[in-house]
Short mmCIF file of C-alpha atoms in Angstrom, two decimals:
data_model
loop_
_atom_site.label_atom_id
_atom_site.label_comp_id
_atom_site.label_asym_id
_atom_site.label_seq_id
_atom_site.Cartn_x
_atom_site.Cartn_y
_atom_site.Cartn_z
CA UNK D 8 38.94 112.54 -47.91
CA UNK D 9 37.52 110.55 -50.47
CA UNK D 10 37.56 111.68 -53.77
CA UNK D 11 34.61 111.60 -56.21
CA UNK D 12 35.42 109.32 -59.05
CA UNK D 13 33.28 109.83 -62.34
CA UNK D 14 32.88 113.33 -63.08
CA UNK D 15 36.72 114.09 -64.15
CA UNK D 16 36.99 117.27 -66.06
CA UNK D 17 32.97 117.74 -65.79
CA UNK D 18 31.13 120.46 -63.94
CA UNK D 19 29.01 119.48 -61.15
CA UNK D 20 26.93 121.75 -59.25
CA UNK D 21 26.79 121.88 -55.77
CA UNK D 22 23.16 123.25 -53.49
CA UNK D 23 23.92 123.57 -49.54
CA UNK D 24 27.25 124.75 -48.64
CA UNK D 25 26.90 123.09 -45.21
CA UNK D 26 28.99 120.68 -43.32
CA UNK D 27 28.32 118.10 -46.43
CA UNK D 28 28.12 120.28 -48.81
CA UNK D 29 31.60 121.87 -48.54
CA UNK D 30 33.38 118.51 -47.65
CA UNK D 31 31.32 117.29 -51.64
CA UNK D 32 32.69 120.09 -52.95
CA UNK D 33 36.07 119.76 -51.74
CA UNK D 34 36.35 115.61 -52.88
CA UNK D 35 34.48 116.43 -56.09
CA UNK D 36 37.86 118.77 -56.55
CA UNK D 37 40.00 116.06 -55.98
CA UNK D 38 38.48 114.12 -58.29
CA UNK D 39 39.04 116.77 -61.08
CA UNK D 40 35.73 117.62 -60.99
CA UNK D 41 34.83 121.23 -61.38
CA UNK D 42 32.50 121.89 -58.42
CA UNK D 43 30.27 124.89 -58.85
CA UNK D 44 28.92 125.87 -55.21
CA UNK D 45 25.92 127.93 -54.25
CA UNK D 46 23.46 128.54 -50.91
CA UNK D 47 21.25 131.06 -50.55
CA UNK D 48 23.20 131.86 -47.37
CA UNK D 49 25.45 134.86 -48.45
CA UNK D 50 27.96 134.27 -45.53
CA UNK D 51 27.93 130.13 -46.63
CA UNK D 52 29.04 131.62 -49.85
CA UNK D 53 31.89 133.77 -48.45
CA UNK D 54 33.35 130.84 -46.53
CA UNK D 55 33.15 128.64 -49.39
CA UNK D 56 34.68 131.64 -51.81
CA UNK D 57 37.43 131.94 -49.05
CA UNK D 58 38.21 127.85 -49.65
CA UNK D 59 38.99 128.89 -53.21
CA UNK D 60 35.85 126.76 -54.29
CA UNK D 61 33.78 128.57 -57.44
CA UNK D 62 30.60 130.00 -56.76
CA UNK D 63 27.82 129.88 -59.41
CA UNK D 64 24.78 131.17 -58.75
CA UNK D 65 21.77 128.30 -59.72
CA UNK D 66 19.32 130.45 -60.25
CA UNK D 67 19.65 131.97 -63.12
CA UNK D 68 18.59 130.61 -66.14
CA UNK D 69 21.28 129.13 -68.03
CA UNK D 70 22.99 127.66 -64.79
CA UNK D 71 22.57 124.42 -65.55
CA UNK D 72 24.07 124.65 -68.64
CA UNK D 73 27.13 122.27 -69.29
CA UNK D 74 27.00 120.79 -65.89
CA UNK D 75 26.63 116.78 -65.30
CA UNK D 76 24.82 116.33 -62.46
CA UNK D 77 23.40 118.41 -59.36
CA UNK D 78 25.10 117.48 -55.67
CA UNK D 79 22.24 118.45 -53.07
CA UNK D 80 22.62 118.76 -48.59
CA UNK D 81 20.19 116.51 -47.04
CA UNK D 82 18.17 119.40 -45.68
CA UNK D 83 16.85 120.85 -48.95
CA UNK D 84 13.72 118.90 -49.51
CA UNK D 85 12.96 117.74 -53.41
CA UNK D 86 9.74 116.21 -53.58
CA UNK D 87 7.87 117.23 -50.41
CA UNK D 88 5.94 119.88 -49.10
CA UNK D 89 7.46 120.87 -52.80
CA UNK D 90 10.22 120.74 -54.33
CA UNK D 91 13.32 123.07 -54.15
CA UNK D 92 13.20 125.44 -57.44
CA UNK D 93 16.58 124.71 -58.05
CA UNK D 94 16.11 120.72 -57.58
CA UNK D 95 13.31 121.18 -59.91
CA UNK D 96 14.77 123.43 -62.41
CA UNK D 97 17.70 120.95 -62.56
CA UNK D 98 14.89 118.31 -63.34
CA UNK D 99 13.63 120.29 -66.25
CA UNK D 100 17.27 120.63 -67.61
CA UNK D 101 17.37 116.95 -67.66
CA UNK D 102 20.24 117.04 -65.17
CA UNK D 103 20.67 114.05 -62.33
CA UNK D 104 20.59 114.85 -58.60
CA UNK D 105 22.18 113.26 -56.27
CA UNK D 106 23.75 113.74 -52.78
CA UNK D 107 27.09 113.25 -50.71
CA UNK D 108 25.83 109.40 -49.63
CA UNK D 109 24.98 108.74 -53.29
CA UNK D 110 28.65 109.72 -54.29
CA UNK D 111 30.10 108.04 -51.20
CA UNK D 112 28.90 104.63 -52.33
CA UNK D 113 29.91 104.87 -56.66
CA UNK D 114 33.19 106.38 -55.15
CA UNK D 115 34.40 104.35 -52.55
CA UNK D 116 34.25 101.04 -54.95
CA UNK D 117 36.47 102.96 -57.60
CA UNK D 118 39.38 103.65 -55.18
CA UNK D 119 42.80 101.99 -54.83
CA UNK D 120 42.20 100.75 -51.31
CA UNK D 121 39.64 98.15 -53.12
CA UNK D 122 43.01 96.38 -54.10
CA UNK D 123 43.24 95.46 -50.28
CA UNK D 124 43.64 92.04 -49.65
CA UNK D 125 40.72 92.91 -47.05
CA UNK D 126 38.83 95.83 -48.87
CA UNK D 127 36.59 98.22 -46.45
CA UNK D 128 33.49 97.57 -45.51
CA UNK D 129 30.72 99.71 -45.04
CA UNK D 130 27.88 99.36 -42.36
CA UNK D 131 24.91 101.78 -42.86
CA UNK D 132 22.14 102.21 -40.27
CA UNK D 133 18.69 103.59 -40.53
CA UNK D 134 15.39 103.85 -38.43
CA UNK D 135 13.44 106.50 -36.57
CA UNK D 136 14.96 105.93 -33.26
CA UNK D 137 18.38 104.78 -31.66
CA UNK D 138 20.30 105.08 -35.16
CA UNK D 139 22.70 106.99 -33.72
CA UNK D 140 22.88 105.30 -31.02
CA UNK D 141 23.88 102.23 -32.46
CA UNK D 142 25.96 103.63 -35.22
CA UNK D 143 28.03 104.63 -31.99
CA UNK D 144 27.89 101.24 -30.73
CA UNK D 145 28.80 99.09 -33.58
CA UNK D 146 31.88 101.63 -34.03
CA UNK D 147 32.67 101.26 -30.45
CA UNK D 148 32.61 97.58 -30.45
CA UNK D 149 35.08 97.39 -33.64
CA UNK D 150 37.26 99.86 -32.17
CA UNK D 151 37.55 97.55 -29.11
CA UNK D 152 38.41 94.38 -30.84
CA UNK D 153 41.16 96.63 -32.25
CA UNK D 154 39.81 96.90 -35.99
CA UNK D 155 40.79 99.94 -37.54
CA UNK D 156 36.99 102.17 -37.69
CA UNK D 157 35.51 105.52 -38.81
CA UNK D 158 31.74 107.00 -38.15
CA UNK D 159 30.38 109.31 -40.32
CA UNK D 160 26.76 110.61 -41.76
CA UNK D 161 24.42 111.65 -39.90
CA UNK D 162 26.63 111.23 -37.01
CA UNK D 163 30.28 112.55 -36.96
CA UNK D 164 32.03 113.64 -40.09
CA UNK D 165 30.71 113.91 -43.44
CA UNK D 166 30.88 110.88 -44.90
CA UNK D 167 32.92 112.20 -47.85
CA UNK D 168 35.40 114.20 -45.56
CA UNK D 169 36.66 110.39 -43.86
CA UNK D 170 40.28 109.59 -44.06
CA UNK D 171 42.01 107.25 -46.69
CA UNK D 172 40.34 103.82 -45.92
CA UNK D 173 42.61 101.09 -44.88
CA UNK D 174 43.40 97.13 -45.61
CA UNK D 175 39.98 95.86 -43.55
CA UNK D 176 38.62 99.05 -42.05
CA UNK D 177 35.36 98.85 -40.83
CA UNK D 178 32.73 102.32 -41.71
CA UNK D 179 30.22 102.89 -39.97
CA UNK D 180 27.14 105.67 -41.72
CA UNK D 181 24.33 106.82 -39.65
CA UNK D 182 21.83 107.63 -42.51
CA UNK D 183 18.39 109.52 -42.38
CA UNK D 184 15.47 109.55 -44.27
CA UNK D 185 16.49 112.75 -45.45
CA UNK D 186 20.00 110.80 -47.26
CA UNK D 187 18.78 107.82 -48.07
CA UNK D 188 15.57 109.29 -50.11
CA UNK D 189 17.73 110.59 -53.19
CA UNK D 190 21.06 108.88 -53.15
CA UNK D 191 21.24 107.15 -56.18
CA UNK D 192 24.01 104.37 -55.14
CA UNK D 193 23.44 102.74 -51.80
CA UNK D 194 25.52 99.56 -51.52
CA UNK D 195 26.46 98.95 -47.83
CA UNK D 196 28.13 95.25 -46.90
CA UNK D 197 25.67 95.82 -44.10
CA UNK D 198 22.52 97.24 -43.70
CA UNK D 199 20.54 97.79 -40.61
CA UNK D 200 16.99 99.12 -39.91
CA UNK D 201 16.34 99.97 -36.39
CA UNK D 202 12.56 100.62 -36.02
CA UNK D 203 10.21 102.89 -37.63
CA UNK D 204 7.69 105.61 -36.04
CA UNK D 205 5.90 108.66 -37.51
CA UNK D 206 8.48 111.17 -37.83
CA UNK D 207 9.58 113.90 -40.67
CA UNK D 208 5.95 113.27 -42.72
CA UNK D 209 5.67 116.12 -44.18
CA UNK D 210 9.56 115.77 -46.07
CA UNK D 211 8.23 112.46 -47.19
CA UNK D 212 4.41 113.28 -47.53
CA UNK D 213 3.47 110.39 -44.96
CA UNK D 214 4.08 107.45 -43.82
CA UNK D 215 4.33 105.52 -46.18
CA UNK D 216 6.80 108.07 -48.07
CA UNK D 217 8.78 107.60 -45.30
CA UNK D 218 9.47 104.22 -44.81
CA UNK D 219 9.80 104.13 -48.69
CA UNK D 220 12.92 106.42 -47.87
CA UNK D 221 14.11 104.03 -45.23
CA UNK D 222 13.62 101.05 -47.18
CA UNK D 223 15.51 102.25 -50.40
CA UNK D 224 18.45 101.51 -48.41
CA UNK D 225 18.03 97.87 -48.89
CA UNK D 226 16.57 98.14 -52.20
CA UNK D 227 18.80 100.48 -54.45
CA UNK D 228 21.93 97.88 -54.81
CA UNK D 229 20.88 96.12 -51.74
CA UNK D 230 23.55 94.85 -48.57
CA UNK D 231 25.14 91.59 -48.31
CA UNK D 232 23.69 90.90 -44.91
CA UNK D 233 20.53 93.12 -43.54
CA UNK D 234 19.51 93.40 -39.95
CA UNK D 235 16.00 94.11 -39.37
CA UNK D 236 14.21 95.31 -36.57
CA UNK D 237 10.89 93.12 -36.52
CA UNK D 238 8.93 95.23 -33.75
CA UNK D 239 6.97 96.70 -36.32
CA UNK D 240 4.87 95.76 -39.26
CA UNK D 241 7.17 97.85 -41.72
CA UNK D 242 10.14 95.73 -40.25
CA UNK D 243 8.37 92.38 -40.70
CA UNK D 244 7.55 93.32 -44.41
CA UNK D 245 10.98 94.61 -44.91
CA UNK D 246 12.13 90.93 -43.63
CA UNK D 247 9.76 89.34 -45.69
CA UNK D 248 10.97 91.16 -48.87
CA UNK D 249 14.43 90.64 -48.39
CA UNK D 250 14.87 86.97 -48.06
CA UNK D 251 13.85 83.66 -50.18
CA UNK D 252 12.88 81.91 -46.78
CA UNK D 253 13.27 81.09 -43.38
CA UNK D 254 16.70 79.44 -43.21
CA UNK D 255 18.17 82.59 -45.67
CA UNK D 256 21.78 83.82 -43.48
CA UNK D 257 21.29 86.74 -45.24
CA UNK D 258 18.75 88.27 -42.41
CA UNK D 259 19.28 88.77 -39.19
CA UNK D 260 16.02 89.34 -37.37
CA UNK D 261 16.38 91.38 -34.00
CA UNK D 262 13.73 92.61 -31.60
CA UNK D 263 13.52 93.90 -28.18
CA UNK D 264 11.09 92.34 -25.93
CA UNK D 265 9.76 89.28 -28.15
CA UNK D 266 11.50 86.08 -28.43
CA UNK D 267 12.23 85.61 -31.76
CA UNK D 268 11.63 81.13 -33.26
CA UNK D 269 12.03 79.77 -36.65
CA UNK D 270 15.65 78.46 -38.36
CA UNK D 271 16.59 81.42 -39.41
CA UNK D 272 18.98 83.97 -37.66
CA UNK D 273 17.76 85.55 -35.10
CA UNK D 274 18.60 88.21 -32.23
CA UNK D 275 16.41 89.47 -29.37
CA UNK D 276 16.45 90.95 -25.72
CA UNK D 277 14.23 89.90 -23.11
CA UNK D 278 13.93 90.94 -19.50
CA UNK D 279 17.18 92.51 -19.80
CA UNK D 280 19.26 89.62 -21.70
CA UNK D 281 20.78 89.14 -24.88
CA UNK D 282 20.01 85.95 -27.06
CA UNK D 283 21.63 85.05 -30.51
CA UNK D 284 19.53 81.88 -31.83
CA UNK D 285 20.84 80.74 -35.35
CA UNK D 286 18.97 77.13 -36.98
CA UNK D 287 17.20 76.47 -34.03
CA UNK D 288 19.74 76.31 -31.56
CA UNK D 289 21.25 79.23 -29.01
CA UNK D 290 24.28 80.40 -30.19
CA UNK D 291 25.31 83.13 -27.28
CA UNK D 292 23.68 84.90 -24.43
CA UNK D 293 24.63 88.27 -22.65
CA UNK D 294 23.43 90.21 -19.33
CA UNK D 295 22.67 94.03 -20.46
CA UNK D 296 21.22 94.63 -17.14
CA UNK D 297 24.18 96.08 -15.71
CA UNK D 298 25.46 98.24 -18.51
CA UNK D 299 25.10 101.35 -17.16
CA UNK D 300 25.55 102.93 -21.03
CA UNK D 301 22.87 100.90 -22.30
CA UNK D 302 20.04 101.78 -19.81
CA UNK D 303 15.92 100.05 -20.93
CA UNK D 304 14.56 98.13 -23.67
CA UNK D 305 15.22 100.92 -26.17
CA UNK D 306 18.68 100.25 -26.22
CA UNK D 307 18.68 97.18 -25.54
CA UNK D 308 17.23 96.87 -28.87
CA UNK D 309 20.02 99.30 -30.38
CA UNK D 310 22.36 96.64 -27.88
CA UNK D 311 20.81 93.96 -30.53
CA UNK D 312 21.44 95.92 -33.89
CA UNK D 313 24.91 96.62 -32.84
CA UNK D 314 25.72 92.58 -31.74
CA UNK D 315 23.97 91.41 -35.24
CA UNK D 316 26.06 94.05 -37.12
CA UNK D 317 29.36 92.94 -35.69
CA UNK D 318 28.45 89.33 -35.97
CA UNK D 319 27.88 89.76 -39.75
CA UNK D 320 31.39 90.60 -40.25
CA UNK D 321 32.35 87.89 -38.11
CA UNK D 322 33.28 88.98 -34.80
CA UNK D 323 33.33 86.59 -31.66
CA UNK D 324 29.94 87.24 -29.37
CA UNK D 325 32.87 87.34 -26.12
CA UNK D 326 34.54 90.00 -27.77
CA UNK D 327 31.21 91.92 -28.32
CA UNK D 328 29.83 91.10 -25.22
CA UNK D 329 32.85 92.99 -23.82
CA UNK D 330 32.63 96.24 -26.00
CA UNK D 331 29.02 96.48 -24.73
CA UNK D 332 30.06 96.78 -21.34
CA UNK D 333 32.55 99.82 -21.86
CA UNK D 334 29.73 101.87 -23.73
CA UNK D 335 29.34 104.79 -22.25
CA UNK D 336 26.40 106.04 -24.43
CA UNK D 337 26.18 109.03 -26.43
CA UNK D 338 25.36 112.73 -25.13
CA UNK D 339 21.86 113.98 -24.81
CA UNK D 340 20.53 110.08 -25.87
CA UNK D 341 20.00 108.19 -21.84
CA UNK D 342 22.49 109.61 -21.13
CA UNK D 343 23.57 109.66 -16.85
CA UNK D 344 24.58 113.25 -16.29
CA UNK D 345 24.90 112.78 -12.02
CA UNK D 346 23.40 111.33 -9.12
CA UNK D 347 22.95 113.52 -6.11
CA UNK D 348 21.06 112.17 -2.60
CA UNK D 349 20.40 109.09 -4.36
CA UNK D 350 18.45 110.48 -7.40
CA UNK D 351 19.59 110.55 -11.15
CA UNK D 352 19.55 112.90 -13.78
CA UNK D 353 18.99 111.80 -17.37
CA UNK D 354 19.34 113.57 -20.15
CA UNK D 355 17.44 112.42 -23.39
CA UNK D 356 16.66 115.47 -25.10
CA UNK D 357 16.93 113.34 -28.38
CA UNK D 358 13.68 111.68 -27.48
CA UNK D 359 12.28 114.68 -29.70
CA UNK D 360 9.04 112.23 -30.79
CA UNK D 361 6.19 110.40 -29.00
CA UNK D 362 8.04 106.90 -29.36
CA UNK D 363 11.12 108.00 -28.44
CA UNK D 364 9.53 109.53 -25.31
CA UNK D 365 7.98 106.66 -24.73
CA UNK D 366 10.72 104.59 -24.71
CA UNK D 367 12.72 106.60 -22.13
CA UNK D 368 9.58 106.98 -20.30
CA UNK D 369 10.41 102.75 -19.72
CA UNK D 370 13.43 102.57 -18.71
CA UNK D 371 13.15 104.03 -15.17
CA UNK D 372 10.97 103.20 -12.05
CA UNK D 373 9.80 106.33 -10.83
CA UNK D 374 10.73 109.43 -12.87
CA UNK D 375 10.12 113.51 -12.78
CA UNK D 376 9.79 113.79 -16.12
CA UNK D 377 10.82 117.55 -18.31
CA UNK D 378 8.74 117.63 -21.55
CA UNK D 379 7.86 120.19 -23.94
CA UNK D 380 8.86 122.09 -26.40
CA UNK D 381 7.18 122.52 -29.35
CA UNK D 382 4.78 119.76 -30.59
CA UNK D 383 4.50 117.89 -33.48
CA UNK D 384 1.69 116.84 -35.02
CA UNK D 385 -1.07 114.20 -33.09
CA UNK D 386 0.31 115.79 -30.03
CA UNK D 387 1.54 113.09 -26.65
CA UNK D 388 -2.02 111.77 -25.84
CA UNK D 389 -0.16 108.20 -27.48
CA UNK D 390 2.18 108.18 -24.42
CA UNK D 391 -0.65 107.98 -21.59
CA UNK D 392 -0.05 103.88 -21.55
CA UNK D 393 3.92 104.92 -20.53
CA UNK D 394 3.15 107.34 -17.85
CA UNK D 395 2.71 105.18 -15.05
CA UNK D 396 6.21 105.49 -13.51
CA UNK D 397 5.68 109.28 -13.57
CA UNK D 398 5.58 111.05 -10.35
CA UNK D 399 5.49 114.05 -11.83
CA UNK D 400 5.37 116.43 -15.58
CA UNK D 401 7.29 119.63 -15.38
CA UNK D 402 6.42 120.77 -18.68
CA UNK D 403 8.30 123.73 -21.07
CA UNK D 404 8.06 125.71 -24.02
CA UNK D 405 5.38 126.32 -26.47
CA UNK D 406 3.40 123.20 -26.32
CA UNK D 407 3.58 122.50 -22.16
CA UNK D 408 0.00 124.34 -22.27
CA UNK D 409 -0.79 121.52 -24.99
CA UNK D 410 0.93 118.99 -23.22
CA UNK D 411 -0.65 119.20 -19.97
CA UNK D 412 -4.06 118.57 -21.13
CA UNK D 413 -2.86 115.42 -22.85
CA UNK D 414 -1.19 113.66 -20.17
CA UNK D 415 -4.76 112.00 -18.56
CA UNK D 416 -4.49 112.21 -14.30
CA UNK D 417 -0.53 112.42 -14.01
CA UNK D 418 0.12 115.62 -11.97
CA UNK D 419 2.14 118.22 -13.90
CA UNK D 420 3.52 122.03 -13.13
CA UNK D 421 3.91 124.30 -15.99
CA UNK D 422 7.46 125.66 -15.81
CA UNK D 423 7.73 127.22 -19.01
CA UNK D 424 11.78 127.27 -18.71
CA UNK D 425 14.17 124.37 -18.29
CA UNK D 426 16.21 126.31 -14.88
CA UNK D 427 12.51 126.35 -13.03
CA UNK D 428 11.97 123.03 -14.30
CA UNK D 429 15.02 121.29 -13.31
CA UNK D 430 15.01 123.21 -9.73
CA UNK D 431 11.11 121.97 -9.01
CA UNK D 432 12.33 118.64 -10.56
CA UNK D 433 14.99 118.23 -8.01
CA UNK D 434 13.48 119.78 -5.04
CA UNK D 435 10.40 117.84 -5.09
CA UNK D 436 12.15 114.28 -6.38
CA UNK D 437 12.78 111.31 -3.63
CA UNK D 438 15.71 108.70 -3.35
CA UNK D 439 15.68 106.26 -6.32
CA UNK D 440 13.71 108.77 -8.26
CA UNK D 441 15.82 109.86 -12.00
CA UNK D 442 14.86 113.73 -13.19
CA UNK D 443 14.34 112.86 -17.00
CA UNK D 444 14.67 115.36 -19.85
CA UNK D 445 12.08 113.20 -22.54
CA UNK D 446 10.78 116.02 -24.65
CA UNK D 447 8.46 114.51 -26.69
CA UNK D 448 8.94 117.62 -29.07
CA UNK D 449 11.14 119.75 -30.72
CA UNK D 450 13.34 121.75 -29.59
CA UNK D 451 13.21 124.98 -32.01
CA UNK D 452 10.91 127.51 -30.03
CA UNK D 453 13.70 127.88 -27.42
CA UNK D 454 16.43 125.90 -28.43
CA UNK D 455 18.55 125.94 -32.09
CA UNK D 456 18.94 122.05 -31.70
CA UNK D 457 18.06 119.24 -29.42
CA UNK D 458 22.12 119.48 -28.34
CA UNK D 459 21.67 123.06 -26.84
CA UNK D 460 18.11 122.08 -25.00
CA UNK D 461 20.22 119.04 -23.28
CA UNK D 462 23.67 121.23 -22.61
CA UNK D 463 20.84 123.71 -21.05
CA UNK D 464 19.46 120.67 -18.67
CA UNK D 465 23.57 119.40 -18.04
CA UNK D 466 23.99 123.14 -17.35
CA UNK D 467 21.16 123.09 -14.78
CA UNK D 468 21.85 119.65 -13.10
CA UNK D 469 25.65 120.79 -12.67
CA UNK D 470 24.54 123.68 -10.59
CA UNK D 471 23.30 121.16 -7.96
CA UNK D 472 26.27 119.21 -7.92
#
């Protein structure tokens, strides 16, 4: 655990008595803070009455009197479509909000293991698609050079529920939109931005609230080193703002699919390899071709983050090049759940938007693709260009109706349910085809989570086996 330094003797309130919000409560009680918990949930309060933490209820009038500052869970939004009544009655009360990340970052500076001859380091990574993915990554690849590593955020453990850091420990934070928009301390030693597509606008009333959330990662404290994806325009301007010129070490640029010139630092994939170019000059090279946990350009961009990450804090590109080649990937993100008669089954239920789909959609040759689910808005007419290795749609769930008049001339069966789909998938797919769950949508009119709509495909596919 890390304790929260700052508020000793103080009340804090705490809103969301989630996974975060319990593990904030419980290190803002080791820091002799008094942590006053609430959720609308009656059985979140029970469990968190059980701990022997103090429930207060915020929303009454008076309940923000006396207390120093307002702790909130990433899912309560405080700005947009509106804000929480709580967030904004603490707002009236003049009281500061902030969240577990926030707290994370003004704690972990004030703690004894900052006496370290190597203190911990923190690597934080944002972006609309593959942060997990290469959150996972750059923890693998530290863990496999034998560096002491944890991975927590979005991913993982809370990030203030992480054991006692230790002399040179490396942590790695997956962070959201959703934690990066309020915390009001973000100091990572590195910082990386994977990519940026439309996703979660109405939390952050647009686009450009959106990558405004993303970007205050670099901006409130700012890293020592930032890797930027430079795919998209947001990314290039991000670059541009972080740096005094070309030759700045600061940056690393990375891309996937664009060969990346100037002096500065740069790493990109093309046609399947790995290139690190720093003043002009090649500095490393590495096959990804054959990484059978790193499958199409999508991750061989989150391949990229990953190598620029762990070359920021120094490590050797043999020793990286190595880690890479263990990854097995993560569940329910590419990932290989069998082969049967010569045909694979991929599950990437995470590609829950249009450019994740589209990405997946990629990284095979000839594909039965499972979509559907239900829709977010501007619908999957975007992914026409990426539908030329499809065979086949076998489309599910609310929007497959939706779907299948959005997909131009590629032939499609409405299945409704992921059993038919996956049996018409496999029945009707050749040798060297791959049955791919790619959603394109959310999972929530069938499925709690996107975890449970890929265990349901796993489920399936193990029935053939």
């Amino acid at each position: 655990m890390i304790p929260v330094y700052g508020y000793e003797g103080r009340k804090v309130a705490v809103l969301g008595l989630g996974r975060s919000g319990l593990a904030t409560a419980r290190a803002l009680e080791a820091g002799e803070a008094e942590a006053l918990c609430w959720d609308d949930s009656v059985e979140a309060r029970e469990t968190a009455e059980a701990e022997g933490l103090t429930i207060h209820d915020l929303t009454k009038a008076d309940a923000f009197e006396g207390v120093s500052a307002l702790i909130v869970s990433p899912g309560i939004p405080h700005l947009y479509p509106e804000p929480n009544k709580i967030i904004a009655r603490a707002w009236d009360a003049g009281v500061p909000v902030d969240n577990d990340i926030g707290l994370f970052f003004r704690s972990l500076g004030a703690g004894d293991w900052m006496d370290n001859d190597t203190p911990p380091r923190v690597i934080a990574v944002t972006g609309s698609n593959g942060k997990s993915t290469t959150s996972a990554l750059i923890h693998h690849i530290f863990e496999s050079a034998g560096h002491r590593t944890q991975l927590a955020g979005n991913i993982g453990r809370g990030v203030l529920d992480i054991e006692t850091p230790e002399e040179g420990e490396v942590i790695v934070l997956e962070l959201s939109s959703y934690q990066t928009d309020i915390a009001r301390s973000l100091t990572p030693d590195v910082a990386v931005f994977t990519n940026l597509s439309p996703d979660h606008l109405d939390r952050h009333g647009g686009m450009g609230g959106y990558f405004a959330a993303k970007r205050r990662l670099f901006a409130e404290g700012g890293p020592d080193r930032a890797v930027i994806g430079v795919d998209e325009n947001e990314g290039r301007y991000l670059a541009n703002q972080l740096v005094e010129g070309f030759e700045d070490s600061r940056l690393i640029r990375v891309s996937s699919g664009q060969k990346l010139g100037g002096p500065g630092w740069n790493i990109f994939a093309r046609k399947g390899f790995l290139s690190e170019w720093r003043k002009g000059r090649q500095a490393a090279s590495i096959d990804l071709r054959e990484m059978s946990g790193l499958p199409g350009a999508h991750n061989h961009q989150n391949a990229c983050c990953a190598y620029a990450a762990a070359r920021a804090l120094n490590l050797p590109p043999k020793v990286i090049e190595t880690a890479l080649a263990s990854f097995k990937g993560l569940p329910h993100r590419s990932q290989l759940v069998g082969e049967l008669n010569n045909v694979r089954y991929v599950n990437d239920s995470k590609a829950t938007n249009v450019d994740a789909a589209a990405k997946a959609l990629q990284a095979f040759p000839r594909i039965r693709w499972i979509a559907g689910g239900m829709g977010k808005d501007g619908g999957i007419s975007a992914l026409q260009p990426h539908l030329g290795a499809v065979a086949k749609a076998y489309l599910i769930g609310f929007s497959a109706r939706d779907f299948a008049l959005q997909i131009g001339d590629t032939p499609y069966e409405i299945c409704e349910t992921m059993e038919v789909a996956v049996a018409k998938a496999s029945a009707e797919a050749e040798p060297g085809d791959t049955v791919l769950l790619a959603p394109a949508a959310a999972s929530f009119d069938q499925y709690p989570n996107f975890e449970k709509r890929g265990d349901a495909f796993v489920a399936e596919v193990e029935k053939l086996m």
